Amino acid sequence: MDSKSVILVTGANGQLGQALKKNSHTQNPIIYTDTISFDITDKAQMIGVFEEVRPTVLINTAAYTQVDQAETETELAFKLNEDGVKNLSELCVKFNCALIHISTDYVFDGKQSSPYKETDTPNPVTVYGKSKRAGEQSIFDSGLKNFAIIRTSWLYSEFGHNFYKTILRLAETKTELKVVNDQRGCPTNANELAKALLVVASKISAENSGIYHYCNEGETTWYGFAKAIFENHRHSVKVEAVSSSEFPTAARRPAYSVLDTTKIKKVFDIEIPSWKVALEKM
Ligand SMILES: NC(=O)c1ccc[n+]([C@@H]2O[C@H](COP(=O)([O-])OP(=O)(O)OC[C@H]3O[C@@H](n4cnc5c(N)ncnc54)[C@H](OP(=O)(O)O)[C@@H]3O)[C@@H](O)[C@H]2O)c1
């Protein structure tokens, strides 16, 4: 990383933001901002921060992430995930700052049965997925030359709200749990993603700008993930595999959302652990 690099992180109190704080060991200054200090919907405030901090790389983890609630809070989801990202990319153009933006496997409809590549056509079927895809598009529309859109999936960690923490909490009071076994994806330890983002931040350039997929290697179902979590914790709770129809949700989840990570590994020389190894690191 250039000795003059200054990284600005948005959404620092979120799951990935906290994972970035924990895993950043660079000599370069990293400025962590939250909703109060850097609201991505408040352009005037954002300009003030850009003028003061003069970031060279911005890592945007801020987002509207309530997948089911988004079905009824459409306006708010788009305000953050599209308009907020538009604000960020326009300011990155103006201040000559690279943008690393986090997107999602939910930009795909889940009809594929082999891992999604960056070249596969997005077709989001939920409001959340559509708003995240609109955010990706706003980066392209801004004309920004230095950017990486990093799509990830099934994030978990010791921070924030996620499946890993929820299932362990449920197991404290229950002896049997039902978990869906008909959605395939790849759990991704947010700490591993955070380390990869910092590598990308140190190497991002106009030449390697574009969309990238990052998830831990391999694939499983939520049932498979739950079983592995309990095995790791030597927990004896009984897990029953059920169909998604037993847990209707406002937003339909993609049946298959495994991401192909070949491109990010090659371009940024990143090693990605399997989801089982990444889980053992928890
Ligand atoms: N979690 C997953 O499974 C998953 C999967 C695929 C992709 N992703 C993507 O990964 C990224 C990080 O996800 P995450 O799990 O870390 O989400 P998260 O825990 O919900 O964090 C999102 C953060 O955004 C902040 N935020 C909300 N509105 C804001 C605004 N107007 N200005 C600035 N910050 C604002 C929130 O702050 P407050 O706490 O103050 O509201 C929160 O700290 C997101 O882009 C998400 O779409 C997540």
mmCIF file of C-alpha atoms and ligand atoms in Angstrom:
data_model
loop_
_atom_site.group_PDB
_atom_site.id
_atom_site.type_symbol
_atom_site.label_atom_id
_atom_site.label_comp_id
_atom_site.label_asym_id
_atom_site.label_seq_id
_atom_site.Cartn_x
_atom_site.Cartn_y
_atom_site.Cartn_z
ATOM 1 C CA MET A 1 0.000 0.000 0.000
ATOM 2 C CA ASP A 2 1.164 3.506 -0.846
ATOM 3 C CA SER A 3 2.542 5.223 2.272
ATOM 4 C CA LYS A 4 0.197 8.129 1.607
ATOM 5 C CA SER A 5 -2.927 5.937 1.517
ATOM 6 C CA VAL A 6 -5.776 6.912 3.803
ATOM 7 C CA ILE A 7 -8.636 4.437 4.084
ATOM 8 C CA LEU A 8 -12.115 5.570 5.085
ATOM 9 C CA VAL A 9 -14.533 2.864 6.245
ATOM 10 C CA THR A 10 -18.294 3.453 6.353
ATOM 11 C CA GLY A 11 -20.767 1.539 8.525
ATOM 12 C CA ALA A 12 -18.023 0.801 11.070
ATOM 13 C CA ASN A 13 -20.478 -0.345 13.750
ATOM 14 C CA GLY A 14 -21.977 -3.001 11.504
ATOM 15 C CA GLN A 15 -20.844 -6.613 11.340
ATOM 16 C CA LEU A 16 -18.284 -6.197 8.557
ATOM 17 C CA GLY A 17 -17.204 -2.771 9.811
ATOM 18 C CA GLN A 18 -16.301 -4.268 13.188
ATOM 19 C CA ALA A 19 -14.503 -7.177 11.503
ATOM 20 C CA LEU A 20 -12.434 -4.630 9.547
ATOM 21 C CA LYS A 21 -11.505 -2.840 12.771
ATOM 22 C CA LYS A 22 -10.392 -6.104 14.345
ATOM 23 C CA ASN A 23 -8.357 -7.294 11.362
ATOM 24 C CA SER A 24 -6.644 -4.123 10.149
ATOM 25 C CA HIS A 25 -2.968 -4.053 10.982
ATOM 26 C CA THR A 26 -1.740 -1.593 8.377
ATOM 27 C CA GLN A 27 0.579 1.332 9.118
ATOM 28 C CA ASN A 28 -1.691 3.571 7.062
ATOM 29 C CA PRO A 29 -4.399 5.595 8.740
ATOM 30 C CA ILE A 30 -7.870 4.048 8.677
ATOM 31 C CA ILE A 31 -10.757 6.338 9.542
ATOM 32 C CA TYR A 32 -13.833 4.496 10.784
ATOM 33 C CA THR A 33 -17.140 6.288 10.364
ATOM 34 C CA ASP A 34 -20.704 5.469 11.338
ATOM 35 C CA THR A 35 -24.221 6.697 10.634
ATOM 36 C CA ILE A 36 -23.675 9.798 12.791
ATOM 37 C CA SER A 37 -20.265 10.884 11.528
ATOM 38 C CA PHE A 38 -20.734 9.888 7.866
ATOM 39 C CA ASP A 39 -24.321 9.367 6.778
ATOM 40 C CA ILE A 40 -24.194 8.088 3.192
ATOM 41 C CA THR A 41 -27.519 9.794 2.468
ATOM 42 C CA ASP A 42 -26.225 13.225 3.586
ATOM 43 C CA LYS A 43 -24.045 14.512 0.772
ATOM 44 C CA ALA A 44 -23.195 17.833 2.427
ATOM 45 C CA GLN A 45 -21.834 16.045 5.495
ATOM 46 C CA MET A 46 -19.968 13.571 3.292
ATOM 47 C CA ILE A 47 -18.261 16.379 1.354
ATOM 48 C CA GLY A 48 -17.072 17.896 4.653
ATOM 49 C CA VAL A 49 -15.519 14.560 5.674
ATOM 50 C CA PHE A 50 -13.881 14.053 2.260
ATOM 51 C CA GLU A 51 -12.374 17.555 2.444
ATOM 52 C CA GLU A 52 -11.031 16.928 5.934
ATOM 53 C CA VAL A 53 -9.817 13.327 5.607
ATOM 54 C CA ARG A 54 -8.872 13.220 1.883
ATOM 55 C CA PRO A 55 -9.299 9.429 1.679
ATOM 56 C CA THR A 56 -7.514 7.552 -1.104
ATOM 57 C CA VAL A 57 -9.595 4.383 -0.654
ATOM 58 C CA LEU A 58 -13.137 4.163 0.704
ATOM 59 C CA ILE A 59 -14.485 0.808 1.878
ATOM 60 C CA ASN A 60 -18.272 0.961 1.951
ATOM 61 C CA THR A 61 -19.857 -1.549 4.315
ATOM 62 C CA ALA A 62 -22.833 0.744 5.078
ATOM 63 C CA ALA A 63 -26.105 -0.579 3.706
ATOM 64 C CA TYR A 64 -29.740 -1.302 4.345
ATOM 65 C CA THR A 65 -29.501 -5.026 5.205
ATOM 66 C CA GLN A 66 -32.973 -6.017 6.476
ATOM 67 C CA VAL A 67 -33.824 -8.468 3.694
ATOM 68 C CA ASP A 68 -37.436 -9.179 4.723
ATOM 69 C CA GLN A 69 -38.266 -5.686 5.977
ATOM 70 C CA ALA A 70 -37.058 -4.281 2.644
ATOM 71 C CA GLU A 71 -40.148 -5.800 0.989
ATOM 72 C CA THR A 72 -42.224 -3.116 2.762
ATOM 73 C CA GLU A 73 -39.516 -0.461 3.328
ATOM 74 C CA THR A 74 -38.667 -0.249 -0.368
ATOM 75 C CA GLU A 75 -37.985 3.487 -0.388
ATOM 76 C CA LEU A 76 -35.569 3.308 2.513
ATOM 77 C CA ALA A 77 -33.747 0.294 1.024
ATOM 78 C CA PHE A 78 -33.180 2.175 -2.253
ATOM 79 C CA LYS A 79 -32.306 5.421 -0.418
ATOM 80 C CA LEU A 80 -29.334 3.693 1.190
ATOM 81 C CA ASN A 81 -28.396 0.963 -1.256
ATOM 82 C CA GLU A 82 -28.807 2.973 -4.463
ATOM 83 C CA ASP A 83 -28.790 6.719 -3.649
ATOM 84 C CA GLY A 84 -26.183 6.323 -0.855
ATOM 85 C CA VAL A 85 -23.838 4.431 -3.184
ATOM 86 C CA LYS A 86 -24.449 7.013 -5.916
ATOM 87 C CA ASN A 87 -23.372 9.743 -3.466
ATOM 88 C CA LEU A 88 -20.264 7.774 -2.554
ATOM 89 C CA SER A 89 -19.216 7.073 -6.115
ATOM 90 C CA GLU A 90 -19.758 10.673 -7.216
ATOM 91 C CA LEU A 91 -17.590 11.923 -4.349
ATOM 92 C CA CYS A 92 -14.954 9.292 -5.118
ATOM 93 C CA VAL A 93 -14.814 10.636 -8.688
ATOM 94 C CA LYS A 94 -14.564 14.234 -7.415
ATOM 95 C CA PHE A 95 -11.879 13.511 -4.809
ATOM 96 C CA ASN A 96 -9.966 10.905 -6.843
ATOM 97 C CA CYS A 97 -10.619 8.150 -4.300
ATOM 98 C CA ALA A 98 -10.912 4.417 -5.007
ATOM 99 C CA LEU A 99 -14.157 2.757 -3.905
ATOM 100 C CA ILE A 100 -14.458 -0.769 -2.556
ATOM 101 C CA HIS A 101 -18.142 -1.484 -2.294
ATOM 102 C CA ILE A 102 -19.757 -4.589 -0.796
ATOM 103 C CA SER A 103 -22.607 -6.201 -2.669
ATOM 104 C CA THR A 104 -24.448 -9.472 -2.399
ATOM 105 C CA ASP A 105 -25.270 -12.895 -3.866
ATOM 106 C CA TYR A 106 -28.926 -11.712 -3.783
ATOM 107 C CA VAL A 107 -28.355 -9.888 -7.091
ATOM 108 C CA PHE A 108 -28.864 -13.356 -8.635
ATOM 109 C CA ASP A 109 -32.157 -15.218 -8.870
ATOM 110 C CA GLY A 110 -30.721 -18.511 -7.584
ATOM 111 C CA LYS A 111 -31.820 -20.585 -10.563
ATOM 112 C CA GLN A 112 -28.295 -21.674 -11.487
ATOM 113 C CA SER A 113 -26.775 -24.932 -10.235
ATOM 114 C CA SER A 114 -23.094 -24.043 -10.652
ATOM 115 C CA PRO A 115 -21.243 -21.189 -8.889
ATOM 116 C CA TYR A 116 -22.116 -17.706 -10.128
ATOM 117 C CA LYS A 117 -19.331 -15.895 -11.985
ATOM 118 C CA GLU A 118 -18.944 -12.123 -12.227
ATOM 119 C CA THR A 119 -20.024 -12.382 -15.876
ATOM 120 C CA ASP A 120 -23.354 -14.070 -15.073
ATOM 121 C CA THR A 121 -26.394 -11.861 -15.547
ATOM 122 C CA PRO A 122 -27.924 -10.514 -12.332
ATOM 123 C CA ASN A 123 -31.662 -10.946 -11.894
ATOM 124 C CA PRO A 124 -32.575 -9.956 -8.336
ATOM 125 C CA VAL A 125 -35.976 -11.170 -7.157
ATOM 126 C CA THR A 126 -36.222 -9.318 -3.834
ATOM 127 C CA VAL A 127 -36.386 -5.597 -3.028
ATOM 128 C CA TYR A 128 -33.093 -5.899 -1.123
ATOM 129 C CA GLY A 129 -31.427 -7.618 -4.104
ATOM 130 C CA LYS A 130 -32.830 -5.058 -6.520
ATOM 131 C CA SER A 131 -31.637 -2.141 -4.360
ATOM 132 C CA LYS A 132 -28.144 -3.647 -4.081
ATOM 133 C CA ARG A 133 -28.010 -4.214 -7.850
ATOM 134 C CA ALA A 134 -29.087 -0.590 -8.386
ATOM 135 C CA GLY A 135 -26.172 0.456 -6.144
ATOM 136 C CA GLU A 136 -23.737 -1.526 -8.317
ATOM 137 C CA GLN A 137 -25.166 0.154 -11.390
ATOM 138 C CA SER A 138 -24.773 3.627 -9.874
ATOM 139 C CA ILE A 139 -21.028 2.996 -9.541
ATOM 140 C CA PHE A 140 -20.796 2.182 -13.255
ATOM 141 C CA ASP A 141 -22.943 5.214 -14.107
ATOM 142 C CA SER A 142 -20.707 7.568 -12.087
ATOM 143 C CA GLY A 143 -17.784 6.956 -14.433
ATOM 144 C CA LEU A 144 -15.506 6.094 -11.481
ATOM 145 C CA LYS A 145 -12.331 4.426 -12.788
ATOM 146 C CA ASN A 146 -10.930 2.981 -9.576
ATOM 147 C CA PHE A 147 -13.361 0.608 -7.903
ATOM 148 C CA ALA A 148 -14.091 -2.948 -6.804
ATOM 149 C CA ILE A 149 -17.614 -4.207 -6.251
ATOM 150 C CA ILE A 150 -17.231 -7.228 -4.006
ATOM 151 C CA ARG A 151 -20.234 -9.532 -3.832
ATOM 152 C CA THR A 152 -20.309 -11.803 -0.829
ATOM 153 C CA SER A 153 -22.746 -14.217 0.831
ATOM 154 C CA TRP A 154 -23.971 -15.583 4.169
ATOM 155 C CA LEU A 155 -21.767 -13.375 6.375
ATOM 156 C CA TYR A 156 -21.249 -14.410 9.982
ATOM 157 C CA SER A 157 -18.853 -13.492 12.775
ATOM 158 C CA GLU A 158 -18.781 -12.634 16.460
ATOM 159 C CA PHE A 159 -20.183 -9.195 15.500
ATOM 160 C CA GLY A 160 -23.678 -7.956 14.701
ATOM 161 C CA HIS A 161 -26.662 -10.115 13.825
ATOM 162 C CA ASN A 162 -26.085 -13.323 11.878
ATOM 163 C CA PHE A 163 -27.123 -16.972 11.568
ATOM 164 C CA TYR A 164 -24.097 -18.247 13.527
ATOM 165 C CA LYS A 165 -24.957 -16.203 16.610
ATOM 166 C CA THR A 166 -28.708 -16.778 16.311
ATOM 167 C CA ILE A 167 -28.451 -20.555 16.085
ATOM 168 C CA LEU A 168 -26.080 -20.763 19.058
ATOM 169 C CA ARG A 169 -28.426 -18.556 21.081
ATOM 170 C CA LEU A 170 -31.429 -20.761 20.187
ATOM 171 C CA ALA A 171 -29.495 -23.864 21.190
ATOM 172 C CA GLU A 172 -29.158 -22.479 24.725
ATOM 173 C CA THR A 173 -32.876 -22.959 25.337
ATOM 174 C CA LYS A 174 -33.894 -25.720 22.892
ATOM 175 C CA THR A 175 -32.950 -29.376 22.495
ATOM 176 C CA GLU A 176 -34.196 -29.637 18.895
ATOM 177 C CA LEU A 177 -33.986 -27.163 16.024
ATOM 178 C CA LYS A 178 -35.432 -27.200 12.507
ATOM 179 C CA VAL A 179 -33.162 -25.720 9.834
ATOM 180 C CA VAL A 180 -33.807 -25.362 6.103
ATOM 181 C CA ASN A 181 -31.943 -27.740 3.839
ATOM 182 C CA ASP A 182 -33.017 -26.587 0.378
ATOM 183 C CA GLN A 183 -31.011 -23.361 0.005
ATOM 184 C CA ARG A 184 -27.404 -23.828 -1.085
ATOM 185 C CA GLY A 185 -24.799 -21.149 -0.558
ATOM 186 C CA CYS A 186 -21.505 -20.462 1.074
ATOM 187 C CA PRO A 187 -21.069 -19.188 4.630
ATOM 188 C CA THR A 188 -18.435 -16.455 4.793
ATOM 189 C CA ASN A 189 -16.552 -15.517 7.934
ATOM 190 C CA ALA A 190 -16.635 -11.688 7.964
ATOM 191 C CA ASN A 191 -13.129 -11.664 9.473
ATOM 192 C CA GLU A 192 -11.767 -13.493 6.420
ATOM 193 C CA LEU A 193 -13.609 -11.116 4.105
ATOM 194 C CA ALA A 194 -12.218 -8.141 6.054
ATOM 195 C CA LYS A 195 -8.636 -9.381 5.540
ATOM 196 C CA ALA A 196 -9.314 -9.835 1.820
ATOM 197 C CA LEU A 197 -10.787 -6.313 1.572
ATOM 198 C CA LEU A 198 -7.618 -4.840 3.022
ATOM 199 C CA VAL A 199 -5.555 -6.679 0.401
ATOM 200 C CA VAL A 200 -7.861 -5.354 -2.317
ATOM 201 C CA ALA A 201 -7.544 -1.841 -0.815
ATOM 202 C CA SER A 202 -3.759 -2.079 -1.099
ATOM 203 C CA LYS A 203 -3.820 -3.173 -4.760
ATOM 204 C CA ILE A 204 -6.851 -1.519 -6.323
ATOM 205 C CA SER A 205 -6.149 0.346 -9.557
ATOM 206 C CA ALA A 206 -7.899 1.432 -12.748
ATOM 207 C CA GLU A 207 -6.495 -1.696 -14.438
ATOM 208 C CA ASN A 208 -8.088 -4.188 -12.027
ATOM 209 C CA SER A 209 -11.363 -2.334 -11.387
ATOM 210 C CA GLY A 210 -14.573 -4.318 -11.710
ATOM 211 C CA ILE A 211 -16.865 -6.805 -10.004
ATOM 212 C CA TYR A 212 -15.453 -9.593 -7.796
ATOM 213 C CA HIS A 213 -16.993 -12.489 -5.899
ATOM 214 C CA TYR A 214 -15.743 -13.412 -2.430
ATOM 215 C CA CYS A 215 -17.083 -16.182 -0.205
ATOM 216 C CA ASN A 216 -15.361 -18.931 1.698
ATOM 217 C CA GLU A 217 -14.688 -21.995 -0.449
ATOM 218 C CA GLY A 218 -17.125 -24.853 -0.894
ATOM 219 C CA GLU A 219 -20.869 -24.900 -0.411
ATOM 220 C CA THR A 220 -23.513 -26.166 1.962
ATOM 221 C CA THR A 221 -27.081 -25.534 3.126
ATOM 222 C CA TRP A 222 -28.203 -23.676 6.262
ATOM 223 C CA TYR A 223 -28.802 -27.126 7.761
ATOM 224 C CA GLY A 224 -25.236 -28.209 6.905
ATOM 225 C CA PHE A 225 -23.910 -24.963 8.342
ATOM 226 C CA ALA A 226 -25.917 -25.372 11.569
ATOM 227 C CA LYS A 227 -24.653 -28.961 12.004
ATOM 228 C CA ALA A 228 -21.042 -27.813 11.519
ATOM 229 C CA ILE A 229 -21.483 -24.970 14.043
ATOM 230 C CA PHE A 230 -22.771 -27.389 16.674
ATOM 231 C CA GLU A 231 -20.016 -29.916 15.940
ATOM 232 C CA ASN A 232 -17.417 -27.194 16.444
ATOM 233 C CA HIS A 233 -19.030 -26.209 19.743
ATOM 234 C CA ARG A 234 -19.501 -29.885 20.759
ATOM 235 C CA HIS A 235 -23.162 -29.053 21.189
ATOM 236 C CA SER A 236 -25.566 -31.985 21.376
ATOM 237 C CA VAL A 237 -28.687 -30.176 20.107
ATOM 238 C CA LYS A 238 -30.654 -32.208 17.541
ATOM 239 C CA VAL A 239 -30.957 -30.561 14.123
ATOM 240 C CA GLU A 240 -33.789 -31.518 11.778
ATOM 241 C CA ALA A 241 -33.543 -30.724 8.051
ATOM 242 C CA VAL A 242 -36.706 -29.066 6.711
ATOM 243 C CA SER A 243 -37.870 -27.357 3.535
ATOM 244 C CA SER A 244 -38.036 -23.552 3.151
ATOM 245 C CA SER A 245 -41.831 -23.871 2.969
ATOM 246 C CA GLU A 246 -41.789 -24.531 6.750
ATOM 247 C CA PHE A 247 -40.278 -21.069 7.301
ATOM 248 C CA PRO A 248 -42.045 -18.663 4.959
ATOM 249 C CA THR A 249 -40.247 -15.316 4.708
ATOM 250 C CA ALA A 250 -41.397 -12.011 3.202
ATOM 251 C CA ALA A 251 -38.431 -12.063 0.792
ATOM 252 C CA ARG A 252 -37.882 -15.279 -1.161
ATOM 253 C CA ARG A 253 -34.326 -16.555 -0.682
ATOM 254 C CA PRO A 254 -32.372 -17.787 -3.724
ATOM 255 C CA ALA A 255 -32.315 -21.610 -3.836
ATOM 256 C CA TYR A 256 -28.699 -21.528 -4.992
ATOM 257 C CA SER A 257 -26.279 -18.659 -4.492
ATOM 258 C CA VAL A 258 -22.754 -20.081 -4.440
ATOM 259 C CA LEU A 259 -20.235 -17.582 -5.830
ATOM 260 C CA ASP A 260 -17.236 -18.445 -8.010
ATOM 261 C CA THR A 261 -14.150 -16.826 -6.464
ATOM 262 C CA THR A 262 -11.581 -17.628 -9.177
ATOM 263 C CA LYS A 263 -11.216 -13.997 -10.315
ATOM 264 C CA ILE A 264 -10.503 -12.333 -6.945
ATOM 265 C CA LYS A 265 -7.990 -15.051 -5.991
ATOM 266 C CA LYS A 266 -6.093 -14.597 -9.241
ATOM 267 C CA VAL A 267 -6.172 -10.804 -9.624
ATOM 268 C CA PHE A 268 -5.397 -9.917 -5.986
ATOM 269 C CA ASP A 269 -3.409 -13.056 -5.108
ATOM 270 C CA ILE A 270 -5.740 -13.894 -2.232
ATOM 271 C CA GLU A 271 -5.989 -17.298 -0.566
ATOM 272 C CA ILE A 272 -9.501 -18.162 0.553
ATOM 273 C CA PRO A 273 -10.099 -20.769 3.267
ATOM 274 C CA SER A 274 -12.877 -23.335 2.946
ATOM 275 C CA TRP A 275 -16.019 -22.459 4.884
ATOM 276 C CA LYS A 276 -15.276 -25.301 7.333
ATOM 277 C CA VAL A 277 -11.746 -24.027 8.073
ATOM 278 C CA ALA A 278 -13.050 -20.434 8.330
ATOM 279 C CA LEU A 279 -15.692 -21.658 10.795
ATOM 280 C CA GLU A 280 -13.069 -23.449 12.910
ATOM 281 C CA LYS A 281 -11.250 -20.101 13.243
ATOM 282 C CA MET A 282 -14.226 -18.649 15.119
HETATM 283 N N1 LIG B 1 -24.846 -9.977 6.307
HETATM 284 C C1 LIG B 1 -24.829 -10.762 5.245
HETATM 285 O O1 LIG B 1 -25.108 -11.968 5.313
HETATM 286 C C2 LIG B 1 -24.450 -10.199 3.909
HETATM 287 C C3 LIG B 1 -24.423 -11.046 2.795
HETATM 288 C C4 LIG B 1 -24.051 -10.516 1.568
HETATM 289 C C5 LIG B 1 -23.714 -9.172 1.455
HETATM 290 N N2 LIG B 1 -23.768 -8.371 2.557
HETATM 291 C C6 LIG B 1 -23.384 -6.954 2.410
HETATM 292 O O2 LIG B 1 -22.257 -6.742 3.216
HETATM 293 C C7 LIG B 1 -22.243 -5.404 3.715
HETATM 294 C C8 LIG B 1 -22.025 -5.415 5.214
HETATM 295 O O3 LIG B 1 -23.069 -6.155 5.826
HETATM 296 P P1 LIG B 1 -23.181 -6.275 7.405
HETATM 297 O O4 LIG B 1 -23.629 -7.649 7.721
HETATM 298 O O5 LIG B 1 -21.934 -5.738 8.050
HETATM 299 O O6 LIG B 1 -24.391 -5.267 7.660
HETATM 300 P P2 LIG B 1 -24.836 -4.563 9.008
HETATM 301 O O7 LIG B 1 -24.279 -5.258 10.189
HETATM 302 O O8 LIG B 1 -26.304 -4.361 8.923
HETATM 303 O O9 LIG B 1 -24.111 -3.140 8.925
HETATM 304 C C9 LIG B 1 -24.574 -2.121 8.088
HETATM 305 C C10 LIG B 1 -24.107 -0.814 8.664
HETATM 306 O O10 LIG B 1 -24.587 0.252 7.836
HETATM 307 C C11 LIG B 1 -24.846 1.342 8.692
HETATM 308 N N3 LIG B 1 -25.742 2.319 8.088
HETATM 309 C C12 LIG B 1 -27.092 2.267 7.954
HETATM 310 N N4 LIG B 1 -27.545 3.396 7.400
HETATM 311 C C13 LIG B 1 -26.469 4.201 7.186
HETATM 312 C C14 LIG B 1 -26.293 5.498 6.650
HETATM 313 N N5 LIG B 1 -27.329 6.217 6.213
HETATM 314 N N6 LIG B 1 -25.034 6.006 6.614
HETATM 315 C C15 LIG B 1 -23.988 5.320 7.066
HETATM 316 N N7 LIG B 1 -24.084 4.075 7.597
HETATM 317 C C16 LIG B 1 -25.317 3.519 7.642
HETATM 318 C C17 LIG B 1 -25.495 0.695 9.891
HETATM 319 O O11 LIG B 1 -25.425 1.586 10.971
HETATM 320 P P3 LIG B 1 -26.469 1.494 12.212
HETATM 321 O O12 LIG B 1 -26.004 0.305 12.985
HETATM 322 O O13 LIG B 1 -26.264 2.777 12.907
HETATM 323 O O14 LIG B 1 -27.826 1.327 11.602
HETATM 324 C C18 LIG B 1 -24.619 -0.528 10.080
HETATM 325 O O15 LIG B 1 -23.548 -0.234 10.940
HETATM 326 C C19 LIG B 1 -23.550 -4.790 3.223
HETATM 327 O O16 LIG B 1 -23.300 -4.081 2.041
HETATM 328 C C20 LIG B 1 -24.428 -5.976 2.904
HETATM 329 O O17 LIG B 1 -25.383 -5.660 1.910
HETATM 330 C C21 LIG B 1 -24.110 -8.855 3.770
#
